mmCIF file of C-alpha atoms in Angstrom:
data_model
loop_
_atom_site.group_PDB
_atom_site.id
_atom_site.type_symbol
_atom_site.label_atom_id
_atom_site.label_comp_id
_atom_site.label_asym_id
_atom_site.label_seq_id
_atom_site.Cartn_x
_atom_site.Cartn_y
_atom_site.Cartn_z
ATOM 1 C CA MET A 187 -33.108 -86.064 -3.381
ATOM 2 C CA SER A 188 -34.331 -82.561 -4.146
ATOM 3 C CA MET A 189 -35.446 -81.169 -7.471
ATOM 4 C CA ALA A 190 -32.456 -78.774 -7.584
ATOM 5 C CA MET A 191 -30.074 -81.702 -7.231
ATOM 6 C CA ASP A 192 -31.690 -83.426 -10.194
ATOM 7 C CA TRP A 193 -31.450 -80.277 -12.314
ATOM 8 C CA THR A 194 -27.759 -79.814 -11.573
ATOM 9 C CA ARG A 195 -27.002 -83.412 -12.498
ATOM 10 C CA VAL A 196 -28.921 -83.075 -15.759
ATOM 11 C CA ALA A 197 -27.170 -79.771 -16.534
ATOM 12 C CA ASP A 198 -23.772 -81.300 -15.733
ATOM 13 C CA LEU A 199 -24.454 -84.306 -17.938
ATOM 14 C CA ALA A 200 -25.702 -82.087 -20.789
ATOM 15 C CA GLY A 201 -22.596 -79.934 -20.340
ATOM 16 C CA VAL A 202 -20.345 -82.981 -20.644
ATOM 17 C CA VAL A 203 -22.162 -84.141 -23.785
ATOM 18 C CA CYS A 204 -21.919 -80.666 -25.353
ATOM 19 C CA MET A 205 -18.228 -80.324 -24.502
ATOM 20 C CA LEU A 206 -17.366 -83.764 -25.867
ATOM 21 C CA GLY A 207 -19.391 -83.105 -29.023
ATOM 22 C CA GLY A 208 -17.714 -79.731 -29.462
ATOM 23 C CA ALA A 209 -14.271 -81.208 -28.919
ATOM 24 C CA LEU A 210 -15.035 -83.866 -31.523
ATOM 25 C CA MET A 211 -16.154 -81.210 -34.018
ATOM 26 C CA CYS A 212 -12.974 -79.194 -33.414
ATOM 27 C CA LEU A 213 -10.905 -82.365 -33.853
ATOM 28 C CA LEU A 214 -12.654 -83.111 -37.143
ATOM 29 C CA ALA A 215 -11.999 -79.526 -38.278
ATOM 30 C CA GLY A 216 -8.300 -79.961 -37.499
ATOM 31 C CA ILE A 217 -8.170 -83.255 -39.369
ATOM 32 C CA GLY A 218 -9.949 -81.607 -42.297
ATOM 33 C CA LEU A 219 -7.349 -78.855 -42.401
ATOM 34 C CA THR A 220 -4.583 -81.397 -42.854
ATOM 35 C CA ARG A 221 -6.355 -83.947 -45.063
ATOM 36 C CA LEU A 222 -8.525 -81.985 -47.496
ATOM 37 C CA PRO A 223 -7.026 -81.322 -50.934
ATOM 38 C CA ASP A 224 -7.505 -77.629 -51.731
ATOM 39 C CA VAL A 225 -7.874 -74.179 -50.202
ATOM 40 C CA LEU A 226 -11.649 -73.900 -50.480
ATOM 41 C CA THR A 227 -12.409 -77.229 -48.824
ATOM 42 C CA ARG A 228 -9.848 -76.518 -46.114
ATOM 43 C CA MET A 229 -11.430 -73.122 -45.574
ATOM 44 C CA HIS A 230 -14.798 -74.836 -45.131
ATOM 45 C CA ALA A 231 -13.287 -77.232 -42.576
ATOM 46 C CA ALA A 232 -11.679 -74.349 -40.714
ATOM 47 C CA ALA A 233 -14.847 -72.271 -40.521
ATOM 48 C CA LYS A 234 -17.986 -74.344 -40.109
ATOM 49 C CA PRO A 235 -17.200 -77.354 -37.881
ATOM 50 C CA GLN A 236 -14.719 -75.385 -35.811
ATOM 51 C CA SER A 237 -17.262 -72.641 -35.110
ATOM 52 C CA PHE A 238 -20.001 -75.133 -34.288
ATOM 53 C CA GLY A 239 -17.576 -77.075 -32.096
ATOM 54 C CA LEU A 240 -16.605 -73.955 -30.188
ATOM 55 C CA LEU A 241 -20.258 -73.045 -29.679
ATOM 56 C CA LEU A 242 -20.923 -76.520 -28.274
ATOM 57 C CA VAL A 243 -17.941 -76.192 -25.925
ATOM 58 C CA LEU A 244 -19.196 -72.773 -24.800
ATOM 59 C CA LEU A 245 -22.685 -74.180 -24.228
ATOM 60 C CA GLY A 246 -21.198 -77.015 -22.175
ATOM 61 C CA ALA A 247 -19.139 -74.569 -20.136
ATOM 62 C CA GLY A 248 -22.235 -72.443 -19.575
ATOM 63 C CA LEU A 249 -24.169 -75.465 -18.323
ATOM 64 C CA TRP A 250 -21.350 -76.205 -15.888
ATOM 65 C CA LEU A 251 -20.662 -72.687 -14.649
ATOM 66 C CA ARG A 252 -24.219 -71.283 -14.345
ATOM 67 C CA SER A 253 -22.994 -67.818 -13.266
ATOM 68 C CA VAL A 254 -24.503 -64.754 -14.909
ATOM 69 C CA ILE A 255 -21.091 -63.150 -15.436
ATOM 70 C CA ASP A 256 -19.661 -66.358 -16.895
ATOM 71 C CA LEU A 257 -22.685 -66.843 -19.148
ATOM 72 C CA GLY A 258 -22.366 -63.273 -20.414
ATOM 73 C CA THR A 259 -18.693 -63.773 -21.186
ATOM 74 C CA LEU A 260 -19.389 -67.071 -22.975
ATOM 75 C CA LEU A 261 -22.160 -65.411 -24.959
ATOM 76 C CA LEU A 262 -19.807 -62.630 -26.064
ATOM 77 C CA VAL A 263 -17.140 -65.139 -27.098
ATOM 78 C CA GLY A 264 -19.705 -67.065 -29.153
ATOM 79 C CA LEU A 265 -21.058 -63.889 -30.729
ATOM 80 C CA PHE A 266 -17.609 -62.652 -31.739
ATOM 81 C CA GLN A 267 -16.790 -66.089 -33.140
ATOM 82 C CA LEU A 268 -19.936 -66.041 -35.269
ATOM 83 C CA LEU A 269 -19.181 -62.522 -36.484
ATOM 84 C CA THR A 270 -15.498 -62.942 -37.305
ATOM 85 C CA THR A 271 -15.282 -66.467 -38.751
ATOM 86 C CA PRO A 272 -17.281 -65.792 -41.938
ATOM 87 C CA VAL A 273 -15.339 -62.590 -42.600
ATOM 88 C CA ALA A 274 -11.999 -64.338 -42.108
ATOM 89 C CA ALA A 275 -13.048 -67.256 -44.342
ATOM 90 C CA HIS A 276 -14.206 -64.814 -46.997
ATOM 91 C CA MET A 277 -10.908 -62.961 -46.962
ATOM 92 C CA VAL A 278 -8.901 -66.204 -47.133
ATOM 93 C CA GLY A 279 -11.014 -67.325 -50.093
ATOM 94 C CA ARG A 280 -10.502 -64.030 -51.934
ATOM 95 C CA ALA A 281 -6.776 -64.066 -51.282
ATOM 96 C CA ALA A 282 -6.512 -67.657 -52.488
ATOM 97 C CA TYR A 283 -8.480 -66.803 -55.616
ATOM 98 C CA ARG A 284 -6.396 -63.735 -56.443
ATOM 99 C CA THR A 285 -3.104 -65.575 -55.949
ATOM 100 C CA GLY A 286 -4.169 -68.457 -58.184
ATOM 101 C CA ARG A 287 -4.487 -71.094 -55.463
ATOM 102 C CA VAL A 288 -8.079 -71.981 -56.421
ATOM 103 C CA ASP A 289 -8.745 -74.637 -59.060
ATOM 104 C CA LYS A 290 -11.264 -72.734 -61.190
ATOM 105 C CA GLU A 291 -12.347 -75.851 -63.085
ATOM 106 C CA HIS A 292 -14.119 -77.170 -59.985
ATOM 107 C CA LEU A 293 -16.014 -73.953 -59.251
ATOM 108 C CA VAL A 294 -19.741 -74.158 -59.906
ATOM 109 C CA VAL A 295 -20.250 -70.376 -59.815
ATOM 110 C CA ASP A 296 -17.415 -67.883 -60.191
ATOM 111 C CA ASP A 297 -18.860 -64.562 -59.027
ATOM 112 C CA LEU A 298 -15.500 -63.092 -58.084
ATOM 113 C CA GLY A 299 -14.031 -63.847 -61.511
ATOM 114 C CA THR A 300 -16.978 -62.124 -63.165
ATOM 115 C CA ALA A 301 -16.662 -59.091 -60.888
ATOM 116 C CA LEU A 302 -12.916 -58.811 -61.445
ATOM 117 C CA GLU A 303 -13.381 -59.078 -65.230
ATOM 118 C CA GLU A 304 -16.026 -56.320 -65.171
ATOM 119 C CA LYS A 305 -13.705 -54.136 -63.085
ATOM 120 C CA ARG A 306 -10.862 -54.646 -65.582
ATOM 121 C CA ARG A 307 -13.160 -53.704 -68.485
ATOM 122 C CA SER A 308 -14.361 -50.534 -66.765
ATOM 123 C CA GLU A 309 -10.786 -49.404 -66.049
ATOM 124 C CA ARG A 310 -9.855 -49.498 -69.757
#
């Protein structure tokens, strides 16, 4: 057995572990979207575990594929996911807040409420 054969088996096994872990994280994110009680906790479930799960799946695919072009594509997908998910979650949170879907009693810090109140005062 050559050293290259051992490396490919280890990379394949690590790829399987990463893909299964990522699939589990994405499954937990989906369950969280249906089971969690309010917009902010659902938003958290949609953003964090789903993004981490996708990154694990991409890492697993990269360990399986091992092509420079494929690795570059997977890297771009992961980068765009990391750039767009926080922005989308932020916009969903703001929209939920402005439409009254957020239970303000459970907020620890309400920066948006303070900013909106200051904006209303300055417009008068």
